[in-house]
mmCIF file of C-alpha atoms in Angstrom:
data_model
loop_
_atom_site.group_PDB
_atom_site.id
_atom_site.type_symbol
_atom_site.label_atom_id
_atom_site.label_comp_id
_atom_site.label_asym_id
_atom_site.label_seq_id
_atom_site.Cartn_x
_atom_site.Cartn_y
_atom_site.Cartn_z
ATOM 1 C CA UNK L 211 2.085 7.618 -24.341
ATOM 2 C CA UNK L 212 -1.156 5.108 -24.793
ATOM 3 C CA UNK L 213 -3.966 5.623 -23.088
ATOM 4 C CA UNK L 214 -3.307 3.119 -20.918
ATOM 5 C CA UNK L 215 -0.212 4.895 -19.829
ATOM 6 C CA UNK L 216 -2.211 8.348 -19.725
ATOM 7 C CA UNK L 217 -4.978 7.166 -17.779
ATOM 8 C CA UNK L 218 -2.533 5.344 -15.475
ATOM 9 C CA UNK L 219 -0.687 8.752 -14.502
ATOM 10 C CA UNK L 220 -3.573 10.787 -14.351
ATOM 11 C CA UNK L 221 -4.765 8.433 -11.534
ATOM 12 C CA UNK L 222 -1.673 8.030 -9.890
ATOM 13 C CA UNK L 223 -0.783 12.201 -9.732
ATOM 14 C CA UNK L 224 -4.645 12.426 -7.841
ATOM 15 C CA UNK L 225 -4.078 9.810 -6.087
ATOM 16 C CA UNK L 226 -0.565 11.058 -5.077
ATOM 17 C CA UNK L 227 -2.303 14.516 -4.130
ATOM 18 C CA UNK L 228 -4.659 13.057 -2.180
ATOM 19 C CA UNK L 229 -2.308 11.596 0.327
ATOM 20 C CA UNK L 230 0.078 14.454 0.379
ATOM 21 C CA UNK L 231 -2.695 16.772 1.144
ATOM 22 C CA UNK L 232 -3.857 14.530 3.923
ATOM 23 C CA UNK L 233 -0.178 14.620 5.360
ATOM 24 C CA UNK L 234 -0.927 10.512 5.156
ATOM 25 C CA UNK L 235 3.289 9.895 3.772
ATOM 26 C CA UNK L 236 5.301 10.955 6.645
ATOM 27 C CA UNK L 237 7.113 8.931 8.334
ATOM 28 C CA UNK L 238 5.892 10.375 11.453
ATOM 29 C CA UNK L 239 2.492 9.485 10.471
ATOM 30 C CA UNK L 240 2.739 5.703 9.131
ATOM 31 C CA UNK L 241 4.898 5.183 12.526
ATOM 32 C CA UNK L 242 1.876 6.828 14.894
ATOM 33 C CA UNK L 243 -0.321 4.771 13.457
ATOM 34 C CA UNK L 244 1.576 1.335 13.818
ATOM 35 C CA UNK L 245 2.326 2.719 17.527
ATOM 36 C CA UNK L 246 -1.599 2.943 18.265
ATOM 37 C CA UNK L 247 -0.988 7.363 18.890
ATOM 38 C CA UNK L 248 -2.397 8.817 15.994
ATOM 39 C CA UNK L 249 -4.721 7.528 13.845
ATOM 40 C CA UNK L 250 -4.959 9.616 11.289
ATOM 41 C CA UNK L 251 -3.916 7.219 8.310
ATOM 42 C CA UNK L 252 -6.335 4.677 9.168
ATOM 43 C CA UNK L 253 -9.293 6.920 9.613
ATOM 44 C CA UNK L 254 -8.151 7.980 6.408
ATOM 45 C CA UNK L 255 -8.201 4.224 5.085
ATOM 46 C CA UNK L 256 -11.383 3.713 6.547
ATOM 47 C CA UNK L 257 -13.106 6.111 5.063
ATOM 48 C CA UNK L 258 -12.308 5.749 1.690
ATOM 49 C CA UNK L 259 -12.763 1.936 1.517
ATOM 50 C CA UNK L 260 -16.194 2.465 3.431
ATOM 51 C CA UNK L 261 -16.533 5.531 0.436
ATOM 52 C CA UNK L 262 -15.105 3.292 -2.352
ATOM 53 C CA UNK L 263 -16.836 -0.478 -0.851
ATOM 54 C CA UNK L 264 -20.533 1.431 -1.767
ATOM 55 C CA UNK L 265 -19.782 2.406 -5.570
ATOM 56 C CA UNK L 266 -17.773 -0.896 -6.427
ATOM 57 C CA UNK L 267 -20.548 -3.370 -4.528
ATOM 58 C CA UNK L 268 -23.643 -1.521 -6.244
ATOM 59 C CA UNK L 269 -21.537 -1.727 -9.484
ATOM 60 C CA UNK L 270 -21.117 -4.764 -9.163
ATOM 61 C CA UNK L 271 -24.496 -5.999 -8.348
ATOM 62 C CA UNK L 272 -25.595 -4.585 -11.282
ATOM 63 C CA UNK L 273 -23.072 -6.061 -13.446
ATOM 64 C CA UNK L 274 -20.960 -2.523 -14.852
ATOM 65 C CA UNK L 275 -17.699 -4.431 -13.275
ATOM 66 C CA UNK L 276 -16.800 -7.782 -12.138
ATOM 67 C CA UNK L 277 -14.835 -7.968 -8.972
ATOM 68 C CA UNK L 278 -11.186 -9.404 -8.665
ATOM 69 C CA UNK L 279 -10.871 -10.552 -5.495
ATOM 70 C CA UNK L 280 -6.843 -11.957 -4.978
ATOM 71 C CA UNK L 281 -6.404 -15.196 -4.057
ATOM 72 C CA UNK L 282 -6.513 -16.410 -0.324
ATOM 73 C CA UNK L 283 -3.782 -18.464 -0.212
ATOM 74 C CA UNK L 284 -3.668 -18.526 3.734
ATOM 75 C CA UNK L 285 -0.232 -20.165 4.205
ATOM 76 C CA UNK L 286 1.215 -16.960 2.157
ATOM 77 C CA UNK L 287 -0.495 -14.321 3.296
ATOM 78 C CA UNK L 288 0.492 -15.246 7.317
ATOM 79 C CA UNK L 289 4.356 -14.858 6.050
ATOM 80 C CA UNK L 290 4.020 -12.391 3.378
ATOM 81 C CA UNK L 291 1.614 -10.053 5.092
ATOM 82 C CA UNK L 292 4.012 -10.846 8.387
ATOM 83 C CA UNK L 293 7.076 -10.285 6.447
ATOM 84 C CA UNK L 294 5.334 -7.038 5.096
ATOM 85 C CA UNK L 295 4.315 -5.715 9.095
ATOM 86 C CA UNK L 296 7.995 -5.774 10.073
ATOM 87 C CA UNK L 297 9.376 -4.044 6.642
ATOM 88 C CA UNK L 298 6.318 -1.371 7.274
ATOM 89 C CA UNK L 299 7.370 -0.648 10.508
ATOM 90 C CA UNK L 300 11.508 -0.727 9.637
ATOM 91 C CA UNK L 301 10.780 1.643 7.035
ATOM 92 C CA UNK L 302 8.153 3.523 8.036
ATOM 93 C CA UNK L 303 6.793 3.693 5.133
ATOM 94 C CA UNK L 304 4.604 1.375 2.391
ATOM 95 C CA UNK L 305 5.225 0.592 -1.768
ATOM 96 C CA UNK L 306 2.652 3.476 -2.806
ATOM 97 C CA UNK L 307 3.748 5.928 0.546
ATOM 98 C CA UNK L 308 7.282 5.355 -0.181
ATOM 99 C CA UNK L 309 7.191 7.153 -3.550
ATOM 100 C CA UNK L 310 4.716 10.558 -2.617
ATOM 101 C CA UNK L 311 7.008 10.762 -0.256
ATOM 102 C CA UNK L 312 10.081 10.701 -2.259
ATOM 103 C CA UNK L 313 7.677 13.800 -4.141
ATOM 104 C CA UNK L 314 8.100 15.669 -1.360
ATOM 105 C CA UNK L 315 11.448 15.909 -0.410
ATOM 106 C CA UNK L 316 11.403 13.000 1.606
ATOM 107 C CA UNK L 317 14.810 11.695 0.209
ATOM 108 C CA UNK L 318 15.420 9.256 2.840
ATOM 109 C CA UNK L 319 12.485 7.145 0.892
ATOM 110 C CA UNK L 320 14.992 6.789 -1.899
ATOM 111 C CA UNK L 321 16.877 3.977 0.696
ATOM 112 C CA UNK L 322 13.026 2.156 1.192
ATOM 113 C CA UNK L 323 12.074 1.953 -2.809
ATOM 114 C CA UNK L 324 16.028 0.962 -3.407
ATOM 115 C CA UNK L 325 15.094 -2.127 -0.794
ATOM 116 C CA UNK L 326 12.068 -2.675 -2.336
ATOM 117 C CA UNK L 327 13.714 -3.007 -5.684
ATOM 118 C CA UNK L 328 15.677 -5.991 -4.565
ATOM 119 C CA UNK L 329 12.967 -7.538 -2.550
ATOM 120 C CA UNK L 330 11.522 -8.290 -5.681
ATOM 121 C CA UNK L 331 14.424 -9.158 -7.238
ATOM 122 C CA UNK L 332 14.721 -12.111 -4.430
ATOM 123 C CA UNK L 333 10.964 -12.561 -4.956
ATOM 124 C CA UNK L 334 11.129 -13.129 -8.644
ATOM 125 C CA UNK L 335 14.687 -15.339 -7.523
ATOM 126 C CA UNK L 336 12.590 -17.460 -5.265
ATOM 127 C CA UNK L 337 9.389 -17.773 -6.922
ATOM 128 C CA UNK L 338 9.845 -21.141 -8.328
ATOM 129 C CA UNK L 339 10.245 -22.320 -4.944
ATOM 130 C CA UNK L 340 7.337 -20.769 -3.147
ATOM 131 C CA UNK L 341 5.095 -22.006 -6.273
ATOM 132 C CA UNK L 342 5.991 -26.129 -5.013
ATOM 133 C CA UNK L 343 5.352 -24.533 -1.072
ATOM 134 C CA UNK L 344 4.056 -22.032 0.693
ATOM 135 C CA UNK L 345 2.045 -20.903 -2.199
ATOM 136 C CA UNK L 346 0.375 -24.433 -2.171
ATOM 137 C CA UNK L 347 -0.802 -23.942 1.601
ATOM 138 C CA UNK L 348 -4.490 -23.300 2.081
ATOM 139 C CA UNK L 349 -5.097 -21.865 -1.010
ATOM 140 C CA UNK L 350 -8.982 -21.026 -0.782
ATOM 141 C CA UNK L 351 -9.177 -19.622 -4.092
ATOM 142 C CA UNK L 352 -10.337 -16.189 -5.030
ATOM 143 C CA UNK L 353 -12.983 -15.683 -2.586
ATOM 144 C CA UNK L 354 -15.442 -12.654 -1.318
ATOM 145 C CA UNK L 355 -17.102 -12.499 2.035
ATOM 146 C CA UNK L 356 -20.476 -13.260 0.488
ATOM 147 C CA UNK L 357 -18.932 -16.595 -0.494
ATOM 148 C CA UNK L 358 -17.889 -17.619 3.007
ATOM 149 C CA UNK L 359 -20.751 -15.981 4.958
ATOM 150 C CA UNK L 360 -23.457 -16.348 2.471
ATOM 151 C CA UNK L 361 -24.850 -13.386 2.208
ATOM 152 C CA UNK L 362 -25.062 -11.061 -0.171
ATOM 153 C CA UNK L 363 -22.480 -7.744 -0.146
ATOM 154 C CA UNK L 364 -25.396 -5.627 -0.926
ATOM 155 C CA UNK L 365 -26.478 -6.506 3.013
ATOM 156 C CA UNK L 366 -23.020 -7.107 4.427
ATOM 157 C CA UNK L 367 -22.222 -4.082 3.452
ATOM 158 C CA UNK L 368 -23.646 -1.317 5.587
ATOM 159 C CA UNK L 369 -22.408 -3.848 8.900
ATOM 160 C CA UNK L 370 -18.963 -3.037 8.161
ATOM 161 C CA UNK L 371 -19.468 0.682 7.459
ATOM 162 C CA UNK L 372 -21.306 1.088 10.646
ATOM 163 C CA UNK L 373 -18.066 -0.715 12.369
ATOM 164 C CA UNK L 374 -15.895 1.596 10.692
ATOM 165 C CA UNK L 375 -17.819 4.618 11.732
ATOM 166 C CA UNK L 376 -18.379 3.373 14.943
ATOM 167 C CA UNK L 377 -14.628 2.758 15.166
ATOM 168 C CA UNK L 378 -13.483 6.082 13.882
ATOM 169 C CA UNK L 379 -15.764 7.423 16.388
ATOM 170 C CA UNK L 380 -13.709 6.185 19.062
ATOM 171 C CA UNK L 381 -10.595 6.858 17.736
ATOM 172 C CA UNK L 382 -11.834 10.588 17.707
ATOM 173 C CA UNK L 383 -13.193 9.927 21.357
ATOM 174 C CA UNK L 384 -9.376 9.119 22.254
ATOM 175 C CA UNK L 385 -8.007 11.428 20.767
ATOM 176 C CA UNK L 386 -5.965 9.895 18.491
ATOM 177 C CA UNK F 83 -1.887 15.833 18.258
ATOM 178 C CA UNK F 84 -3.950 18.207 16.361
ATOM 179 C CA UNK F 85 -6.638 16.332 14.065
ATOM 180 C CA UNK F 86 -6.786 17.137 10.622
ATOM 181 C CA UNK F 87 -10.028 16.897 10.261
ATOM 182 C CA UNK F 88 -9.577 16.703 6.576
ATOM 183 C CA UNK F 89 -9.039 13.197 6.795
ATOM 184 C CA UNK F 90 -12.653 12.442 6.380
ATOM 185 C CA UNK F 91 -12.941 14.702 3.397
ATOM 186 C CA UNK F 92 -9.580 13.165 1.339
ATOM 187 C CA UNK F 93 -10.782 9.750 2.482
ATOM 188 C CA UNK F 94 -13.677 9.816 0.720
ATOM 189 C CA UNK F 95 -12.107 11.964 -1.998
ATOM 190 C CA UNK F 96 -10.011 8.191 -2.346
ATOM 191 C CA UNK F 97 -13.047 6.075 -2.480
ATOM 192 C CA UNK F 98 -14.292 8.398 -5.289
ATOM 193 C CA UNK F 99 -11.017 7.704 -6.976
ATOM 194 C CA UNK F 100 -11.009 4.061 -6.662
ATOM 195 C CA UNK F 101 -14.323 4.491 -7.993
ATOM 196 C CA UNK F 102 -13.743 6.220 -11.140
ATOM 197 C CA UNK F 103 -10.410 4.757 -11.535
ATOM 198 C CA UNK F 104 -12.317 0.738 -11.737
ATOM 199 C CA UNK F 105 -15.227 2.351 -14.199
ATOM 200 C CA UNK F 106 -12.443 4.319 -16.478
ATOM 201 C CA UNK F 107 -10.138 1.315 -16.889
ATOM 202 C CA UNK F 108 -13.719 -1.129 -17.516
ATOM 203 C CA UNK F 109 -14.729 0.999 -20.136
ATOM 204 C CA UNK F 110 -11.758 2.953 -21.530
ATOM 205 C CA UNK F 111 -9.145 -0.767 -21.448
ATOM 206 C CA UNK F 112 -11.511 -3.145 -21.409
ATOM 207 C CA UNK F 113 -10.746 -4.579 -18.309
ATOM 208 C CA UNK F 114 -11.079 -3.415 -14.790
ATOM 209 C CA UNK F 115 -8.082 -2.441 -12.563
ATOM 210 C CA UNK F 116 -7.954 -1.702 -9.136
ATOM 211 C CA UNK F 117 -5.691 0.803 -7.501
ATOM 212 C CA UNK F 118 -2.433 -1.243 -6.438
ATOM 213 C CA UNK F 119 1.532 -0.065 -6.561
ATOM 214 C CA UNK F 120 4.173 -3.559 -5.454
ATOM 215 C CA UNK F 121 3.571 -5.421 -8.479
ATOM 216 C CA UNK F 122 5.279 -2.100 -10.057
ATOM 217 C CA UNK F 123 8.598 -2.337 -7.933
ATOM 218 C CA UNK F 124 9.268 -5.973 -9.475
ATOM 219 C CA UNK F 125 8.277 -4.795 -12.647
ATOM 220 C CA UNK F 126 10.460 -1.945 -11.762
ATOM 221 C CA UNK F 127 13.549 -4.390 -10.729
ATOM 222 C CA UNK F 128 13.111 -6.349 -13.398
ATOM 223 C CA UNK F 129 13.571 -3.585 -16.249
ATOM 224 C CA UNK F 130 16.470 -2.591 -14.298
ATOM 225 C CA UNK F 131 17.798 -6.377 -14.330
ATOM 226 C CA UNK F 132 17.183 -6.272 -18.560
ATOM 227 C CA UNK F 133 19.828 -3.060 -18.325
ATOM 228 C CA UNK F 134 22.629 -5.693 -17.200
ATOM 229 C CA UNK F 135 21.269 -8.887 -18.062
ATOM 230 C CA UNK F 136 19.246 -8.886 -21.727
ATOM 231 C CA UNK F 137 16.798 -10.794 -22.521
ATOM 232 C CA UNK F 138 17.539 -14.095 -19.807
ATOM 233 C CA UNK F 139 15.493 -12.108 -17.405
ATOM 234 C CA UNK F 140 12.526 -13.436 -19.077
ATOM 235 C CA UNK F 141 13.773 -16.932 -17.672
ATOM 236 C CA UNK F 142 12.312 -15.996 -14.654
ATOM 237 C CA UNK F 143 8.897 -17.375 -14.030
ATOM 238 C CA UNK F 144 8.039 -14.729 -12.278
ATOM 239 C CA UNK F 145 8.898 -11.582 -14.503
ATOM 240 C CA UNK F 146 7.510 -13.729 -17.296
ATOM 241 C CA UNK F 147 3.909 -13.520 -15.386
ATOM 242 C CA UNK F 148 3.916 -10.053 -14.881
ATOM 243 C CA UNK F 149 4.983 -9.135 -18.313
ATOM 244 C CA UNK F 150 7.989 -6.503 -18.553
ATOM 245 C CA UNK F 151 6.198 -3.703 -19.947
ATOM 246 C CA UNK F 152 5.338 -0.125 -18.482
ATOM 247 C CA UNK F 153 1.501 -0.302 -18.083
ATOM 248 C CA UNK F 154 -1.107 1.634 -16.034
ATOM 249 C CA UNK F 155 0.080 0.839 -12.732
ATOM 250 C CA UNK F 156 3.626 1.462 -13.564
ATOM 251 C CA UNK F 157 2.569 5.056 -14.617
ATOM 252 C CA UNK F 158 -0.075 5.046 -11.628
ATOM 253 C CA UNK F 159 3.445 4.832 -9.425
ATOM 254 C CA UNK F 160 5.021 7.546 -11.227
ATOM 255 C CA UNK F 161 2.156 9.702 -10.900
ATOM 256 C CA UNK F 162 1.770 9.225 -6.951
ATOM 257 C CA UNK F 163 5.434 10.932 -7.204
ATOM 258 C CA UNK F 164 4.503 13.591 -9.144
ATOM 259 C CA UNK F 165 1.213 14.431 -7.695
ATOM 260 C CA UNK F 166 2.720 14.722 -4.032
ATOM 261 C CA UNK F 167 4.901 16.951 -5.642
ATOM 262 C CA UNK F 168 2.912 19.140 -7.171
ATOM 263 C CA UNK F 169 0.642 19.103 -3.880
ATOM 264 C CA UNK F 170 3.848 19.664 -1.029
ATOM 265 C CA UNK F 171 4.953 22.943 -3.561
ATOM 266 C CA UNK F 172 1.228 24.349 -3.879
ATOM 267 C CA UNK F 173 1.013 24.136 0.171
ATOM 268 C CA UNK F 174 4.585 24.806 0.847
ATOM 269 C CA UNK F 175 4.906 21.487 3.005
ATOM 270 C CA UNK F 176 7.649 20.375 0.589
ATOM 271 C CA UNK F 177 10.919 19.405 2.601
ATOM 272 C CA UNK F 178 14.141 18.264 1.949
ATOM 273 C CA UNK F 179 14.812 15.540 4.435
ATOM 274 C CA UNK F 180 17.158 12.780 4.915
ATOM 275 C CA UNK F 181 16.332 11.409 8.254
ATOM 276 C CA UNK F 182 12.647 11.513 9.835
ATOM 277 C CA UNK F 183 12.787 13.594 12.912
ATOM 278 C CA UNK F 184 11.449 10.509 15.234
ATOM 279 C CA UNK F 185 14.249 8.345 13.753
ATOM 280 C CA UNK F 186 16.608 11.424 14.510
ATOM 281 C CA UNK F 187 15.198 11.495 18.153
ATOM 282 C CA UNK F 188 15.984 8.045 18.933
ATOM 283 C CA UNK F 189 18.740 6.702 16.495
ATOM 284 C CA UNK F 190 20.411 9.967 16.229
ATOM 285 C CA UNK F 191 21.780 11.500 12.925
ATOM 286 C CA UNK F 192 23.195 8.952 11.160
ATOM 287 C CA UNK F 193 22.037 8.710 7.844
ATOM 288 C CA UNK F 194 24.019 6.018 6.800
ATOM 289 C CA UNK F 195 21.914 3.880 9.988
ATOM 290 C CA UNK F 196 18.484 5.374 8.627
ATOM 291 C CA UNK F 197 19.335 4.058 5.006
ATOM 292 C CA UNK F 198 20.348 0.887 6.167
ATOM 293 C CA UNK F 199 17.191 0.494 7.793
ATOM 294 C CA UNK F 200 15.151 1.982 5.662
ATOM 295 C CA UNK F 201 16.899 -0.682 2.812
ATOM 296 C CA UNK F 202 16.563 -3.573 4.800
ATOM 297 C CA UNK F 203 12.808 -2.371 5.647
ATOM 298 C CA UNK F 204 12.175 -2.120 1.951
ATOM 299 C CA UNK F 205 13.325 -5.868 0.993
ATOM 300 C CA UNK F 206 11.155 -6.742 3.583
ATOM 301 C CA UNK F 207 8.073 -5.191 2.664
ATOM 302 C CA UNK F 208 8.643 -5.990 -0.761
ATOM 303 C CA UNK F 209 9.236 -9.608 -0.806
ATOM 304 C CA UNK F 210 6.281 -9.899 1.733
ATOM 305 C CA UNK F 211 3.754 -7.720 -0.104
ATOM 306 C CA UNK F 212 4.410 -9.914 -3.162
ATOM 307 C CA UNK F 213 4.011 -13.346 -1.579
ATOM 308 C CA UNK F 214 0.873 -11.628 0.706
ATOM 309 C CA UNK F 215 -0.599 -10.926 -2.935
ATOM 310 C CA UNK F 216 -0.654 -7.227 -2.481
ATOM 311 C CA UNK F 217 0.441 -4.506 -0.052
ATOM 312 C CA UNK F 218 -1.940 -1.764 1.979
ATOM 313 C CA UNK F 219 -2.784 -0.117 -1.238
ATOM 314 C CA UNK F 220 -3.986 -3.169 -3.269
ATOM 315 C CA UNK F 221 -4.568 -5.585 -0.440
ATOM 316 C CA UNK F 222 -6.124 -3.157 2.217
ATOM 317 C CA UNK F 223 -7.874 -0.358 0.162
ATOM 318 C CA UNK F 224 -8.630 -2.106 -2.835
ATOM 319 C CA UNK F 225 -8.952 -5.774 -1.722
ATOM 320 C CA UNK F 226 -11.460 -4.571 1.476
ATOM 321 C CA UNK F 227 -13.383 -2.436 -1.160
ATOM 322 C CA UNK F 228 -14.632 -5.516 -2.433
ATOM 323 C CA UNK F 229 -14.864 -7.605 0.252
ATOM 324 C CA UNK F 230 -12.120 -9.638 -0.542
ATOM 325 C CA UNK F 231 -11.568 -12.287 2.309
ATOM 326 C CA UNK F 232 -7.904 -11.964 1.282
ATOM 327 C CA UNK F 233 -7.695 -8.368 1.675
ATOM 328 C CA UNK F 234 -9.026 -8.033 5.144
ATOM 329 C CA UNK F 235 -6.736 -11.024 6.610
ATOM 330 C CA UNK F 236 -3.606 -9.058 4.617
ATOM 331 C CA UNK F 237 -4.526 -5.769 6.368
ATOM 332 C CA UNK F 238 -4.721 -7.612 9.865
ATOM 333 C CA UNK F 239 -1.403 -9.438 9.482
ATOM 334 C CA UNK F 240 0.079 -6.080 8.043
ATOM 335 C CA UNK F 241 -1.087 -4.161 11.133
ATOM 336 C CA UNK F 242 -0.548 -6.677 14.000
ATOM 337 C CA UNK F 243 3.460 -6.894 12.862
ATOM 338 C CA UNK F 244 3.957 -3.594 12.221
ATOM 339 C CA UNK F 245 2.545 -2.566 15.606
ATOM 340 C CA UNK F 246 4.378 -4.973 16.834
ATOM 341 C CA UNK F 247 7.694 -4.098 15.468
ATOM 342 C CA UNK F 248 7.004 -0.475 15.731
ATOM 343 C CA UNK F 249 6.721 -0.656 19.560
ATOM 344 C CA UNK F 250 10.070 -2.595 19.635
ATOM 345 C CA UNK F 251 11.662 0.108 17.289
ATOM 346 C CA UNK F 252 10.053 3.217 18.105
ATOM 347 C CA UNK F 253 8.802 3.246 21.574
ATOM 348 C CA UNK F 254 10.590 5.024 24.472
ATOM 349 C CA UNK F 255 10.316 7.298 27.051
ATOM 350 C CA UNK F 256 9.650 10.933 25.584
ATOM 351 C CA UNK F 257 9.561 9.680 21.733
ATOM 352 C CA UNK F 258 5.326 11.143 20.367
ATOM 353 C CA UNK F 259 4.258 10.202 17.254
#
């Protein structure tokens, strides 16, 4: 195995713990979520992208990493991302959930990743297509909020963990 | 519903991750990667297409974009397997299941019916995540990380239809999440 490979497992297993631990790839958890009665998953979310946002924008500022934003291409993202809601809630589960589940004995995730196998199969089929059209729609490039709003992440930044927190707060407050 | 309050904890324990991960791949590859897992599933399908097919899969534009080989997010996927694993048998949370007891409450035992869904769910998410650019991991942790104005429209859209969807498929008298 390369490096590459080794460093791409040893992630992956952590990261895989991580979730299990937190109970985040049940079923019964991704669907609570989606039906506004438990939380838990996006609290979860929230806090490590409010965790993770401080140590990639410092890094960043000071030039250790560059960051690669994806494109915002707005036509695809309203049908992909739409596409991807209804799939989410069919299954119950997402790409990365769908497999720590399978890890713990959640078989029935073997029928999700098999779907998933041939939705890119139909995605690879139709990319051609997409490439002359939707993918052409309001593409914005690779942007950042600092580019739209001006301001730098360094100051953005602690706005939208406050929100988060303030968010998570009421979640808490409502018990869910 | 009980809380787990741990949720705080292996949240930020995630964010450290993502951390680490971005700095290890900078300086150990040479180039940074964020934590992602749909591009892996095409890769995935595509190596499975190669099986039956040869070597015309590379026709495809888009297989020929991603390149065909098994690289750190392909083995980050495999890992997220094997570290829930290892996690569910250390806690004894592992279970052999075949249908999700909410599905069983309101669809019944079928598992032929959960598959179905399940499959059809799966093509869905798939072929959306890919056109969307990314799915919750890359698009909503990663992407939002950075302050990616893609990533925080992607994890809107994602949540808006799935609640949506969920409330048509899940929600009935009696049925808690």
């Amino acid at each position: 195995m390369s490096i590459e490979q080794m460093l791409g497992l040893a992630t992956g297993i952590v990261f895989g713990f991580i979730i299990q631990r937190g109970g985040l790839i049940r079923f019964e958890k991704q669907v609570g979520m989606l039906l506004l009665k438990d939380m838990s998953v996006l609290k979860f979310m929230l806090t490590s992208i409010s965790v993770g946002m401080v140590g990639i924008v410092v890094l960043s500022h000071f030039n250790v990493l560059n960051l690669a934003h994806r494109p915002m291409n707005v036509g695809a993202i309203l049908i992909g991302a739409a596409l991807f809601g209804v799939g989410w809630a069919l299954t119950g589960l997402c790409p990365g959930t769908s497999m720590g589940a399978l890890g713990e004995g959640r078989f029935h995730a073997i029928f999700a990743i098999g779907g998933m196998l041939v939705g890119g199969m139909l995605f690879s089929r139709s990319f051609d297509f997409l490439q002359r059209t939707v993918l052409t729609w309001g593409n914005l490039g690779n942007i950042g909020l600092d580019d739209v709003i001006g301001v730098s992440n360094l100051i953005a930044m602690p706005f939208i963990i406050i929100g988060f927190v303030l968010l998570m707060k009421f979640f808490e407050k409502m018990g869910l | 519903m009980k809380t787990n309050k741990n949720i705080y904890l292996l949240g930020a324990a995630l964010g450290v991750l993502a951390i680490l991960s971005t700095l290890a791949t900078t300086y150990l590859l040479g180039r940074t990667n964020f934590l992602g897992t749909s591009t892996t599933f095409v890769r995935a399908a595509a190596l499975i297409e190669r099986l039956f097919l040869g070597e015309t899969v590379y026709e495809s534009t888009y297989y020929s974009q991603i390149g065909l080989r098994v690289d750190w997010q392909f083995m980050l996927v495999i890992g997220i397997t094997i570290g829930a694993l290892i996690s569910s048998l250390s806690n004894k949370t592992f279970k052999i299941e075949f249908i999700p007891p909410i599905w069983k409450e309101r669809y019944g035992n079928s598992v032929a019916k959960r598959g179905l869904f399940a499959f059809i769910g799966g093509i869905f998410a798939m072929y959306g995540a890919r056109l969307a650019g990314g799915c919750p991991s890359g698009h909503g942790i990663s992407g939002f990380m950075q302050l990616s104005v893609s990533g925080f429209m992607a994890l809107f859209i994602f949540f808006v239809f799935g609640a949506l969807i969920a409330q048509i498929m899940y929600k009935k008298r009696g049925v808690k999440a």
